[in-house]
Short mmCIF file of C-alpha atoms and ligand atoms in Angstrom, two decimals:
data_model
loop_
_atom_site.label_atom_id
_atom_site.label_comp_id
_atom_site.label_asym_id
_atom_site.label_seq_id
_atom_site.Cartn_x
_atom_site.Cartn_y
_atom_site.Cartn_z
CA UNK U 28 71.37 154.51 -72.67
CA UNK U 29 73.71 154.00 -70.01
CA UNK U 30 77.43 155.23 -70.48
CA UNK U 31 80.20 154.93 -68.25
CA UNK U 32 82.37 158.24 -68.16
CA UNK U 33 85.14 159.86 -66.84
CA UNK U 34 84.83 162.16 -63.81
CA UNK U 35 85.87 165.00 -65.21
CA UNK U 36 84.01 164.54 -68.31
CA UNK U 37 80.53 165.05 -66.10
CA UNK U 38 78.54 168.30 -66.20
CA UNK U 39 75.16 169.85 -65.43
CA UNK U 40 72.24 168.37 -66.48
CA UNK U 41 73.70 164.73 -66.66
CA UNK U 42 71.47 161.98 -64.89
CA UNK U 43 73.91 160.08 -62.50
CA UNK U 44 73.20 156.09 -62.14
CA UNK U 45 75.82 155.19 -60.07
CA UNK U 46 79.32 156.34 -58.95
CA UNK U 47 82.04 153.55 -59.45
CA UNK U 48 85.13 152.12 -57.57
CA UNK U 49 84.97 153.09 -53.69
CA UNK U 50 80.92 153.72 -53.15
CA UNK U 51 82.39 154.86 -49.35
CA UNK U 52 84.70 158.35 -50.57
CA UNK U 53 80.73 159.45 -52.92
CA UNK U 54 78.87 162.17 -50.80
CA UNK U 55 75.49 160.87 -51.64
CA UNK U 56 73.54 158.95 -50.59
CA UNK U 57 71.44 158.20 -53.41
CA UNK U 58 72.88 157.45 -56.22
CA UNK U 59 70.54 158.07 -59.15
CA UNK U 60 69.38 161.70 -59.62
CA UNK U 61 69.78 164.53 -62.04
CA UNK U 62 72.51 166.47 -61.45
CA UNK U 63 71.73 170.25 -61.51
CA UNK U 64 73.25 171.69 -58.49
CA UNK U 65 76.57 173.11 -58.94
CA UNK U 66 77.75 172.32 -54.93
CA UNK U 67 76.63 168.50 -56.16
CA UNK U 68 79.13 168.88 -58.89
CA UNK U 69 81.94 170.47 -57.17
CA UNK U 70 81.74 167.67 -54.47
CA UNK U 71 81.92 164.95 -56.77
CA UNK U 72 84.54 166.28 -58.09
CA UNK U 73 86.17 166.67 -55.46
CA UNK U 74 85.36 163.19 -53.90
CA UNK U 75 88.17 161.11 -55.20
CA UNK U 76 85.69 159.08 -57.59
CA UNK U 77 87.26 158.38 -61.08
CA UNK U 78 84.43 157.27 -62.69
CA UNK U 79 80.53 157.30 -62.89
CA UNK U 80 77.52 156.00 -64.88
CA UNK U 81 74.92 158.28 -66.80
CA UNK U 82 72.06 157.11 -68.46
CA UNK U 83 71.89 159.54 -71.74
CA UNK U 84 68.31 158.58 -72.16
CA UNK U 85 67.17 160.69 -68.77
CA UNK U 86 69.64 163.65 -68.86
CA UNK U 87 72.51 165.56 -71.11
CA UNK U 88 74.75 162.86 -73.15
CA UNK U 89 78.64 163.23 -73.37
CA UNK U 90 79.89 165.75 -76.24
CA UNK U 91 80.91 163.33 -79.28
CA UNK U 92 84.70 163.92 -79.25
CA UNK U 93 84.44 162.03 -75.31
CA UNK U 94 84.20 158.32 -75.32
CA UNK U 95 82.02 157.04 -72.72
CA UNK U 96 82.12 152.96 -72.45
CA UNK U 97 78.86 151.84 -73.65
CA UNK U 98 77.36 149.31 -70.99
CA UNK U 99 77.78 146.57 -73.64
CA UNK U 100 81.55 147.60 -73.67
CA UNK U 101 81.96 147.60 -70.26
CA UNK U 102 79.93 143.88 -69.90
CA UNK U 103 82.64 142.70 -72.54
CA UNK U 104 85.97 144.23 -70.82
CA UNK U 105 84.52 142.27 -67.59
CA UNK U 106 83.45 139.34 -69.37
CA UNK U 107 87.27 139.08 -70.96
CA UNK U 108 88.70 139.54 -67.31
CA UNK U 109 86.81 136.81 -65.76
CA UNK U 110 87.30 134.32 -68.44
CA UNK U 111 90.87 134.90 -67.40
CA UNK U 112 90.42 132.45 -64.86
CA UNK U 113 88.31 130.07 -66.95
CA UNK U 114 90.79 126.72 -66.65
CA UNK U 115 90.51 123.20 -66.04
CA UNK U 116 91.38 122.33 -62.11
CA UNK U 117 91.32 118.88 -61.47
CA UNK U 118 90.36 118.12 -57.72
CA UNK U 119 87.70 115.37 -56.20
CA UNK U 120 85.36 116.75 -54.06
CA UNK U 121 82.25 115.13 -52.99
CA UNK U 122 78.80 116.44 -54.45
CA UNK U 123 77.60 119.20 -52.59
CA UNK U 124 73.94 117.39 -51.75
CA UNK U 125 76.56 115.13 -49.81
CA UNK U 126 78.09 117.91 -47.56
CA UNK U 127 75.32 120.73 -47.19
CA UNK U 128 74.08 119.29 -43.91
CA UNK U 129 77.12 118.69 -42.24
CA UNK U 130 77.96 122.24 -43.73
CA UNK U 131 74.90 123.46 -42.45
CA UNK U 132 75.89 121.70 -39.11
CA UNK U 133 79.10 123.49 -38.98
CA UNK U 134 78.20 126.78 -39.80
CA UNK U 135 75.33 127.15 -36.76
CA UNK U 136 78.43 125.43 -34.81
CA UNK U 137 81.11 128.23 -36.31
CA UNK U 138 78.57 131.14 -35.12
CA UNK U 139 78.06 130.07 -31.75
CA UNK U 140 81.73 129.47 -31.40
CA UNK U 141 82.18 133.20 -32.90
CA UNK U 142 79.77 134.52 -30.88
CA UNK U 143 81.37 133.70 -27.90
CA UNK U 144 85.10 134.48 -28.65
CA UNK U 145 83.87 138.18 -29.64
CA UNK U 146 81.82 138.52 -26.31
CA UNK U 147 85.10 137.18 -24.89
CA UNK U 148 86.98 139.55 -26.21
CA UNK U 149 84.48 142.09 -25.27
CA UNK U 150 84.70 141.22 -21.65
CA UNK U 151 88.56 141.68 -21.89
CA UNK U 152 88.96 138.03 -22.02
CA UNK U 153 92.02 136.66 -23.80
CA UNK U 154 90.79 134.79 -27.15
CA UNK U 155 90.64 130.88 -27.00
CA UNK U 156 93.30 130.26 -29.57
CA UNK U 157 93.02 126.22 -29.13
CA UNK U 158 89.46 126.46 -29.86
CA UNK U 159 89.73 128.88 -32.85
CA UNK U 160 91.83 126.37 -34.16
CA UNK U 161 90.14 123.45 -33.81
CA UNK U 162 87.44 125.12 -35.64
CA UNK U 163 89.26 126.13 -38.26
CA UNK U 164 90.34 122.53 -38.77
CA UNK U 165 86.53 121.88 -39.25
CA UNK U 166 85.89 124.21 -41.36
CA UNK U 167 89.29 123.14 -43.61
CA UNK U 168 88.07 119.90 -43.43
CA UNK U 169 84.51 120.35 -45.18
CA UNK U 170 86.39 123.19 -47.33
CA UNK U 171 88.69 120.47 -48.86
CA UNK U 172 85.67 117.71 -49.41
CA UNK U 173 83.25 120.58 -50.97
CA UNK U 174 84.22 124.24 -51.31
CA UNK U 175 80.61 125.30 -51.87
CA UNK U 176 78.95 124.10 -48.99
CA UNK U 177 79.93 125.82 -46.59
CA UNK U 178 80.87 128.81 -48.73
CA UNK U 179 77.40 129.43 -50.06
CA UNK U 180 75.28 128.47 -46.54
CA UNK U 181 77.60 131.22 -44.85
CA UNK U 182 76.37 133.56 -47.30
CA UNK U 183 72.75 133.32 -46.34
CA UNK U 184 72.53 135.51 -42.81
CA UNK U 185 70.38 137.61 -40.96
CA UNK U 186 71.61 141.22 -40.64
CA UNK U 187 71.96 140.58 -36.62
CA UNK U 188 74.39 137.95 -37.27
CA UNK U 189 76.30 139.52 -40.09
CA UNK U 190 79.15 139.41 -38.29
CA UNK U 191 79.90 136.53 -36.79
CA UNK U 192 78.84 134.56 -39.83
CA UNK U 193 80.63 137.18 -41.84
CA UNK U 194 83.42 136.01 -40.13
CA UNK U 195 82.91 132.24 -40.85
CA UNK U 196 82.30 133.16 -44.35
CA UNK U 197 85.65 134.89 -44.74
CA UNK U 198 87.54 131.66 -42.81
CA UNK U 199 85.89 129.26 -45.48
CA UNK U 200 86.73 131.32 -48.41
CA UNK U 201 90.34 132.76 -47.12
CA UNK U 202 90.94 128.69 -46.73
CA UNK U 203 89.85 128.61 -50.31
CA UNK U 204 91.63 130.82 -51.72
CA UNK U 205 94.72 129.88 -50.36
CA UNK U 206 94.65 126.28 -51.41
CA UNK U 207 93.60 127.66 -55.34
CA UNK U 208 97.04 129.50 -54.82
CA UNK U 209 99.08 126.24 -53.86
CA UNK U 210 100.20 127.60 -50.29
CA UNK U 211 101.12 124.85 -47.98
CA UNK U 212 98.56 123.66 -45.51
CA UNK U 213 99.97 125.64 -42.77
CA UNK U 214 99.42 128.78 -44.46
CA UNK U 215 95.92 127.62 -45.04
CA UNK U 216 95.28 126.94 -41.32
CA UNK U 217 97.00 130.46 -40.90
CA UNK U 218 95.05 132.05 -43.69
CA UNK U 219 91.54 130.18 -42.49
CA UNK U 220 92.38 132.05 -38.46
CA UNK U 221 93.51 135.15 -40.20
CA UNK U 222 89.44 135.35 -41.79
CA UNK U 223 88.47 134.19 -38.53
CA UNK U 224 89.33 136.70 -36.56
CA UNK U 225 89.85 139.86 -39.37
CA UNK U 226 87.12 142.05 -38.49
CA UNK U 227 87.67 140.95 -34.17
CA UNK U 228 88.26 144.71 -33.69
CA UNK U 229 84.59 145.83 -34.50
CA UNK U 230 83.76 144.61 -30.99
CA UNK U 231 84.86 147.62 -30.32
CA UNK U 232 82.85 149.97 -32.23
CA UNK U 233 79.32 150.64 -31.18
CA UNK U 234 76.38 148.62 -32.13
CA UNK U 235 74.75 151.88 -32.75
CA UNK U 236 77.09 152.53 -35.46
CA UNK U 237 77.34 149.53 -37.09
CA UNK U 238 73.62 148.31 -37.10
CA UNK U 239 72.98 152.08 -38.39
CA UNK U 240 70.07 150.80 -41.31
CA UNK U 241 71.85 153.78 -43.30
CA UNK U 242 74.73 155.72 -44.46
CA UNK U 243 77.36 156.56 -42.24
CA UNK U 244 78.28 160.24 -41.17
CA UNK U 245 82.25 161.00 -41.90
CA UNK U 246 82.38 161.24 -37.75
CA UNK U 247 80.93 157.54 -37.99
CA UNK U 248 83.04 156.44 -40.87
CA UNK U 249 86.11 157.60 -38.82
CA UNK U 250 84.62 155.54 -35.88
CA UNK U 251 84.78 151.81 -38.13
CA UNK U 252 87.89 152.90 -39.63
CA UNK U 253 89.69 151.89 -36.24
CA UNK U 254 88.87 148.65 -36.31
CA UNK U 255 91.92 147.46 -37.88
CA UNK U 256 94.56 148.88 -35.54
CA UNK U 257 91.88 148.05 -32.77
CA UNK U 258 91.63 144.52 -33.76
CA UNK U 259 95.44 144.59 -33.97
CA UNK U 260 95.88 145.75 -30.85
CA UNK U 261 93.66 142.84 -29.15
CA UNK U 262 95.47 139.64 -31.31
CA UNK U 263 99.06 141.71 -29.87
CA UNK U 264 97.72 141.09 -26.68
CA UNK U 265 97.23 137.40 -27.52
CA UNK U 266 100.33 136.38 -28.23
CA UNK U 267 99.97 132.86 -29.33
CA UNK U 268 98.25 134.50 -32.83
CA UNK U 269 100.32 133.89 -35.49
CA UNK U 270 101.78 136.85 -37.11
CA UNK U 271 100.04 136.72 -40.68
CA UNK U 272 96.90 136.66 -38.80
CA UNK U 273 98.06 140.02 -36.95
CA UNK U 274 98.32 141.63 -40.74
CA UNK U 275 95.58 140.67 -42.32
CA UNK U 276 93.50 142.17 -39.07
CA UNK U 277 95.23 145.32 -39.90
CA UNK U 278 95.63 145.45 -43.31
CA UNK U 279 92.23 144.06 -45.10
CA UNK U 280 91.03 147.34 -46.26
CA UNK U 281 93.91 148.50 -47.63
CA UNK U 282 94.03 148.71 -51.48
CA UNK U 283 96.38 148.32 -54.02
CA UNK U 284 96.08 151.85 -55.60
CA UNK U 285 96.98 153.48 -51.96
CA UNK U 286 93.56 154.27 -51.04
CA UNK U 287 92.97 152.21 -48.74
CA UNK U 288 93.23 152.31 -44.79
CA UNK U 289 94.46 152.58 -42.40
CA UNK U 290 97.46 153.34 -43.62
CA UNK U 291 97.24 153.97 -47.77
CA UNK U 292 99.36 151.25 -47.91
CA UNK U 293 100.33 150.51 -51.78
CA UNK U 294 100.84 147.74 -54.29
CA UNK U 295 103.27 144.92 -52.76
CA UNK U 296 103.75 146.63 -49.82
CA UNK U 297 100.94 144.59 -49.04
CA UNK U 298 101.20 141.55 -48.09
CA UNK U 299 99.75 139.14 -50.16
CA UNK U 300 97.44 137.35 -46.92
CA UNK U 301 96.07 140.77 -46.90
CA UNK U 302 95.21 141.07 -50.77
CA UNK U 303 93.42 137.80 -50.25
CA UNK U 304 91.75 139.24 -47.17
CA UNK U 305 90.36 142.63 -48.67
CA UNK U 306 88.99 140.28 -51.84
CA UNK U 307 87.21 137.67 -49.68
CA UNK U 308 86.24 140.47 -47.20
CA UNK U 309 84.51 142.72 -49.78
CA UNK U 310 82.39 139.30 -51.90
CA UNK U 311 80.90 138.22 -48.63
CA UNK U 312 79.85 141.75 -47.61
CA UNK U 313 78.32 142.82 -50.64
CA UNK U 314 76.80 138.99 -51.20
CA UNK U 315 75.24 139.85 -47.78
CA UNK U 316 72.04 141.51 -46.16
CA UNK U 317 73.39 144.18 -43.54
CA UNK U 318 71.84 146.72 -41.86
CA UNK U 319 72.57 149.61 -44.74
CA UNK U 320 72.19 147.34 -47.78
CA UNK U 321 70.57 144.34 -49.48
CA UNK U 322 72.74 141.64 -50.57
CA UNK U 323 73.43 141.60 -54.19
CA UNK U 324 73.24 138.42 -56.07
CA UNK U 325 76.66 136.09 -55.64
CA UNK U 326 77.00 136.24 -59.85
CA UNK U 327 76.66 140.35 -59.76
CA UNK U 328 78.85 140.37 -57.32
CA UNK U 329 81.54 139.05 -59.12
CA UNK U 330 81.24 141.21 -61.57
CA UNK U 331 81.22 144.11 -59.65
CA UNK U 332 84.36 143.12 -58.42
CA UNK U 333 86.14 142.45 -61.48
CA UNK U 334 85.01 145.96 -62.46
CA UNK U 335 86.30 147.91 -59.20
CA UNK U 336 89.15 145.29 -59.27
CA UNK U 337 91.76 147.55 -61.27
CA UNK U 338 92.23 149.76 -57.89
CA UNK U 339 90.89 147.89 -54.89
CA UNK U 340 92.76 144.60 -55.03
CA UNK U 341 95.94 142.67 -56.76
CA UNK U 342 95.04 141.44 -60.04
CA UNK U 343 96.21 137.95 -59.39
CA UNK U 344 95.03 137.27 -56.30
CA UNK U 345 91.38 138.29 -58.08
CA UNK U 346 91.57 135.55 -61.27
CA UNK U 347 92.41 133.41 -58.47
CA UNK U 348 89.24 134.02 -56.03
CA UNK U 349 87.14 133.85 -59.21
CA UNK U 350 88.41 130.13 -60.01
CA UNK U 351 87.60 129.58 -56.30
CA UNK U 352 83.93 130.36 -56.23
CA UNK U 353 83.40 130.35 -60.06
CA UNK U 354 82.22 133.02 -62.56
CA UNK U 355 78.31 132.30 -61.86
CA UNK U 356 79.00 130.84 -57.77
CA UNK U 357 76.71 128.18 -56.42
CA UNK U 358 73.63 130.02 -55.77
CA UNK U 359 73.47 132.28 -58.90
CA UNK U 360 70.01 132.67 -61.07
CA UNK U 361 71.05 132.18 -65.18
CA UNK U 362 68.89 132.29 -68.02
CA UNK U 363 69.93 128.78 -70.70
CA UNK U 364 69.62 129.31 -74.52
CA UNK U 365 66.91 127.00 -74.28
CA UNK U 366 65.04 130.20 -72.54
CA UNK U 367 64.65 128.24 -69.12
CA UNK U 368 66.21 129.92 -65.72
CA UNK U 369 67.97 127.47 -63.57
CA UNK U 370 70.06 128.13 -60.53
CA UNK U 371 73.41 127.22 -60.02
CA UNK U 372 74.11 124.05 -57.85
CA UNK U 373 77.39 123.07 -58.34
CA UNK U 374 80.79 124.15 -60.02
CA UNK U 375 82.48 122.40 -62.70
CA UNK U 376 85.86 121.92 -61.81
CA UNK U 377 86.85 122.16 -65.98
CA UNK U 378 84.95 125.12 -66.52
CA UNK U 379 83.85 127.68 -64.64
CA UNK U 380 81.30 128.75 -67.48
CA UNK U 381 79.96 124.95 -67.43
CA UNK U 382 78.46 124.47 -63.95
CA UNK U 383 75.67 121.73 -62.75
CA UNK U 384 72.49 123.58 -62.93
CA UNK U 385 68.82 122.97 -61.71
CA UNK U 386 66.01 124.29 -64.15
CA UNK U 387 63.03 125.38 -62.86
CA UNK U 388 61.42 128.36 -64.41
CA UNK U 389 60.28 129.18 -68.07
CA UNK U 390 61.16 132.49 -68.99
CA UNK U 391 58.95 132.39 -72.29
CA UNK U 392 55.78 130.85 -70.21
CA UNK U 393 56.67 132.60 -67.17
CA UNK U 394 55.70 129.35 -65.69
CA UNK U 395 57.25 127.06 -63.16
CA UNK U 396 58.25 124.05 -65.27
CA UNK U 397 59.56 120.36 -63.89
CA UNK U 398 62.84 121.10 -61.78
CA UNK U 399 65.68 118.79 -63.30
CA UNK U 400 69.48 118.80 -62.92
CA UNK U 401 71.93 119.67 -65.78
CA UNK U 402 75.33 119.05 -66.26
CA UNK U 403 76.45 121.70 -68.45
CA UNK U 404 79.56 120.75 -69.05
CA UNK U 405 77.62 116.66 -70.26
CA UNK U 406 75.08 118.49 -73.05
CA UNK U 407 77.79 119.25 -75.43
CA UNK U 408 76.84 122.97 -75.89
CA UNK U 409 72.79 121.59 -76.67
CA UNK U 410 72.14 124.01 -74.09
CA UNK U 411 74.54 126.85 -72.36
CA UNK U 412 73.90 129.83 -69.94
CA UNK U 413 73.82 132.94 -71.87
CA UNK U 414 73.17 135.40 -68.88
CA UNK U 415 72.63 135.89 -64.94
CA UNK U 416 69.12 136.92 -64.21
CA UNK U 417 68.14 139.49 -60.79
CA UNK U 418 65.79 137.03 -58.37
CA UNK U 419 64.07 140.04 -57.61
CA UNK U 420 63.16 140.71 -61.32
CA UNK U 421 61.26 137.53 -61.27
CA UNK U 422 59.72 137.92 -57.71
CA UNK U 423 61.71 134.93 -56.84
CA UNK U 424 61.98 134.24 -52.67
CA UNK U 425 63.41 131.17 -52.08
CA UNK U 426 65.81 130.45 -54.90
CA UNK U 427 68.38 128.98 -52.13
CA UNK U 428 65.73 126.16 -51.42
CA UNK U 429 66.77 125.29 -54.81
CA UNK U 430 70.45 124.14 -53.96
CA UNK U 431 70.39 124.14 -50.59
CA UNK U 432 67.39 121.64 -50.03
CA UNK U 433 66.61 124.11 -47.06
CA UNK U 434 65.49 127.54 -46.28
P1 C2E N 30 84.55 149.73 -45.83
O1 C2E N 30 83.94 150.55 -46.89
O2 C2E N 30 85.87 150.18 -45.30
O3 C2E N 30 83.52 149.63 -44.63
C1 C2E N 30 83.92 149.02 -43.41
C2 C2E N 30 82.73 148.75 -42.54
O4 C2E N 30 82.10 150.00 -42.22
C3 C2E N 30 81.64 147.93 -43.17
O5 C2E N 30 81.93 146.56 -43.08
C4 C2E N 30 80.45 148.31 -42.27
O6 C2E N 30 80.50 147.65 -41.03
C5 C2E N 30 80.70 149.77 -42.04
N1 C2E N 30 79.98 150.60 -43.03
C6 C2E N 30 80.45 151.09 -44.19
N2 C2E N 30 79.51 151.86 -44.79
C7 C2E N 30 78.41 151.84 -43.99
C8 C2E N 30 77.13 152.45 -44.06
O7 C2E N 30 76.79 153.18 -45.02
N3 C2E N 30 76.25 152.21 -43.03
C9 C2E N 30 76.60 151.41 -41.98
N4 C2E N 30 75.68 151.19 -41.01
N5 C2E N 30 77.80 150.82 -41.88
C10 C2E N 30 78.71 151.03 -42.86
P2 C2E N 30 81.24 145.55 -44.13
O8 C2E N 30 79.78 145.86 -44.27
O9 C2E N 30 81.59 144.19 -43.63
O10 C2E N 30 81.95 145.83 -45.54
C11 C2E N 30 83.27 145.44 -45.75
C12 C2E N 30 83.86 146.07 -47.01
O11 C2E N 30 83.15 145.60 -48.16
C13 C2E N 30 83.73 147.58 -47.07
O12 C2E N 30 84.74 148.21 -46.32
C14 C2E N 30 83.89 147.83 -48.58
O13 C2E N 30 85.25 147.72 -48.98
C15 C2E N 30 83.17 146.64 -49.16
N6 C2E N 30 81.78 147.01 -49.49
C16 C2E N 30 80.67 146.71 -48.80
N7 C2E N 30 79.57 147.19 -49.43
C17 C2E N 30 79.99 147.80 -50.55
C18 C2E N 30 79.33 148.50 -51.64
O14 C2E N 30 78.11 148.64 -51.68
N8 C2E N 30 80.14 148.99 -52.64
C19 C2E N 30 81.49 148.85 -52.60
N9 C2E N 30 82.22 149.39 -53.61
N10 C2E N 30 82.13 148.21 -51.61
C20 C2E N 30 81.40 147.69 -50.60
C1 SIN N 31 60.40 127.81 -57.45
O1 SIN N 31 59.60 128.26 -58.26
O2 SIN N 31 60.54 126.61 -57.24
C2 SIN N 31 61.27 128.79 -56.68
C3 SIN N 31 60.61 130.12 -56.69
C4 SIN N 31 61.18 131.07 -55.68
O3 SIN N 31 62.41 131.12 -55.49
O4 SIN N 31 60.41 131.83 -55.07
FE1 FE N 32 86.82 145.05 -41.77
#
């Protein structure tokens, strides 16, 4: 049974599943083993980690006077902070069948354009600012007629162009984000450039490092952690960026319990553009394949998050990127009452636990059944999700097919 436990609650002869909070500041690499060695046990201590997973079943269980969270407990505290943000919005978007190919457009449009300003940049060229803007505009544009177009397609990327897509993905969702917060549309623009451009100072760390397929050495890990003040340091230079785009460069891996870098930076000392920077930052990394790491799936992701949330990033700014890309996001694999698995297609704009879904799978048959859309939020409860479901459980390749209409 899997228990999640204090830190200093953990002792010889436990079987470690997984550390939680920052996976960067945990000493190992893998993260499931027995622990017997006492240097293993001093270092975790030691690490900063606050808390960790055991599974009770393969090693020593807590002493009964310690209360671990069950993983059922810990499912329920995450399932009562995300349906935090479960609310009606009320906006008209087109259907996302009508905007995935000019989406899909865009986004091959976005990279090149990406591409480009980094090798720029690289070549101590000053940054096109017009251009940045113009496609920022774009991407605002097909942002405001369907969210989850672009969103979701920007998701889907090869680990050689992780970051220049990464950085499309974090425009799109920053622009999001900061229309689900009500900021005026100049702040959008600002907060669509400021994901544009966030991670610009990894041009200057080497490819060697950052396409390393695994863990990074501490030498190494000091090596990325400059991109912030590098980045900085090349948007100063281009003076036409406007400021806020200058601090979220800097600040996106700060977090709000001061553990963050480069500067430890605490609570509302940081800015709020940043907060929404380090939370739209983090979902499309871990939603992604890169070099060190599979991509988990969009729904587990957002879970994760609301579990780490409590340290890494500002409560608020959290509910509100969950009502932005929804509690299971366009893209996710769920598992209906009815025992059929269906992938998301579209959100419900009143309620996030309601979305359009296509059903294609029988999880009683284990067969492929006829694919049909359902409106969720139409079948008055006849059927309802009651879980997300791994792809990779189910051998499942090409799920995105499924709402993308392409591979
Ligand atoms: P971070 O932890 O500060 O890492 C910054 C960047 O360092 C990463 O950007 C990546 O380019 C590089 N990096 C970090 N660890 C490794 C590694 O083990 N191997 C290699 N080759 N490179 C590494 P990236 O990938 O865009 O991630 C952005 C942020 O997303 C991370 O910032 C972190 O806050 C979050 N994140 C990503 N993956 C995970 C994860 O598995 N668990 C947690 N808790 N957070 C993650
Ligand atoms: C399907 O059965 O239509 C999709 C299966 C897959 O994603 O591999
Ligand atoms: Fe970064």
């Amino acid at each position: 049974m899997l228990k999640r436990i204090a830190v200093k609650d953990i002792k010889l002869g436990m079987f470690i599943c997984e550390f939680c909070g920052s996976w960067m500041e945990h000493p190992f690499w893998k993260t499931r083993f027995l622990l017997e060695d006492e240097k293993d046990l001093r270092a975790i201590l030691a690490s900063g980690i606050k808390e960790l997973w055991i599974d009770a079943s393969q090693g020593l269980d807590v002493s009964t006077d310690i209360t671990g969270k069950t993983e059922a407990e810990v499912e329920h505290e995450t399932d009562a902070l995300l349906l935090e943000a479960e609310q009606p919005g009320n906006s008209e978007r087109v259907a996302l069948d009508d905007e995935i190919k000019s989406a899909a457009r865009l986004c091959n449009r976005a990279k090149e354009t990406v591409i480009e300003m980094f090798s720029d940049v690289r070549m101590g060229k000053a940054i096109e600012v017009a251009k940045a803007r113009e496609l920022v505009d774009e991407i605002s544009s097909s942002v405001l007629r369907q969210p989850h177009a672009l969103i979701s397609l920007a998701r889907l990327k090869s680990v050689d162009e992780y970051t220049f897509l990464h950085s499309v993905a974090v425009c799109a969702l920053m622009i999001a984000l900061a229309r689900q917060l009500n900021l005026d549309e100049d702040a959008v623009r600002d907060a669509g450039m400021a994901g544009l451009l966030h991670d610009i100072g990894k041009v200057g760390i080497p490819l060697k490092v950052l396409n390393k397929p695994g863990k990074l050495t501490d030498e190494e890990f000091a090596i990325v952690k400059s991109h912030p003040e590098l980045g900085a340091k090349i948007l100063i230079e281009n003076y036409q960026v406007p400021p806020m785009v200058l601090d979220v460069c800097l600040h996106h891996h700060e977090k709000v319990d001061g553990t963050g870098y480069p500067f430890g930076l605490k609570g509302d000392t940081i800015s709020l553009f940043a907060k929404m920077g380090a939370v739209c930052d983090v979902y499309d990394a871990i939603t992604s394949n890169r070099p060190y790491k599979k991509g988990w799936s969009p729904a587990d992701s957002i879970r994760k998050m609301a579990e780490w949330s409590k340290g890494h990033f500002d409560e608020a700014v959290f509910q509100a990127f969950v009502k932005t890309v929804g509690i299971y996001p366009t893209g996710s694999l769920v598992r209906l009452e009815s025992g059929r698995l269906a992938v998301v297609i579209e959100q419900n704009d009143a309620s996030l636990l309601l979305p359009k879904v296509k059903i294609f799978f029988s999880a009683k048959t284990k067969m492929p059944i006829i694919q049909e859309v359902l409106d969720l939020a139409k079948l008055q409860g006849k059927d309802k999700i009651i879980g997300r479901e791994s792809p990779d459980d189910w051998g499942f390749k090409n799920l995105d097919l499924l709402w993308s209409g392409m591979a």
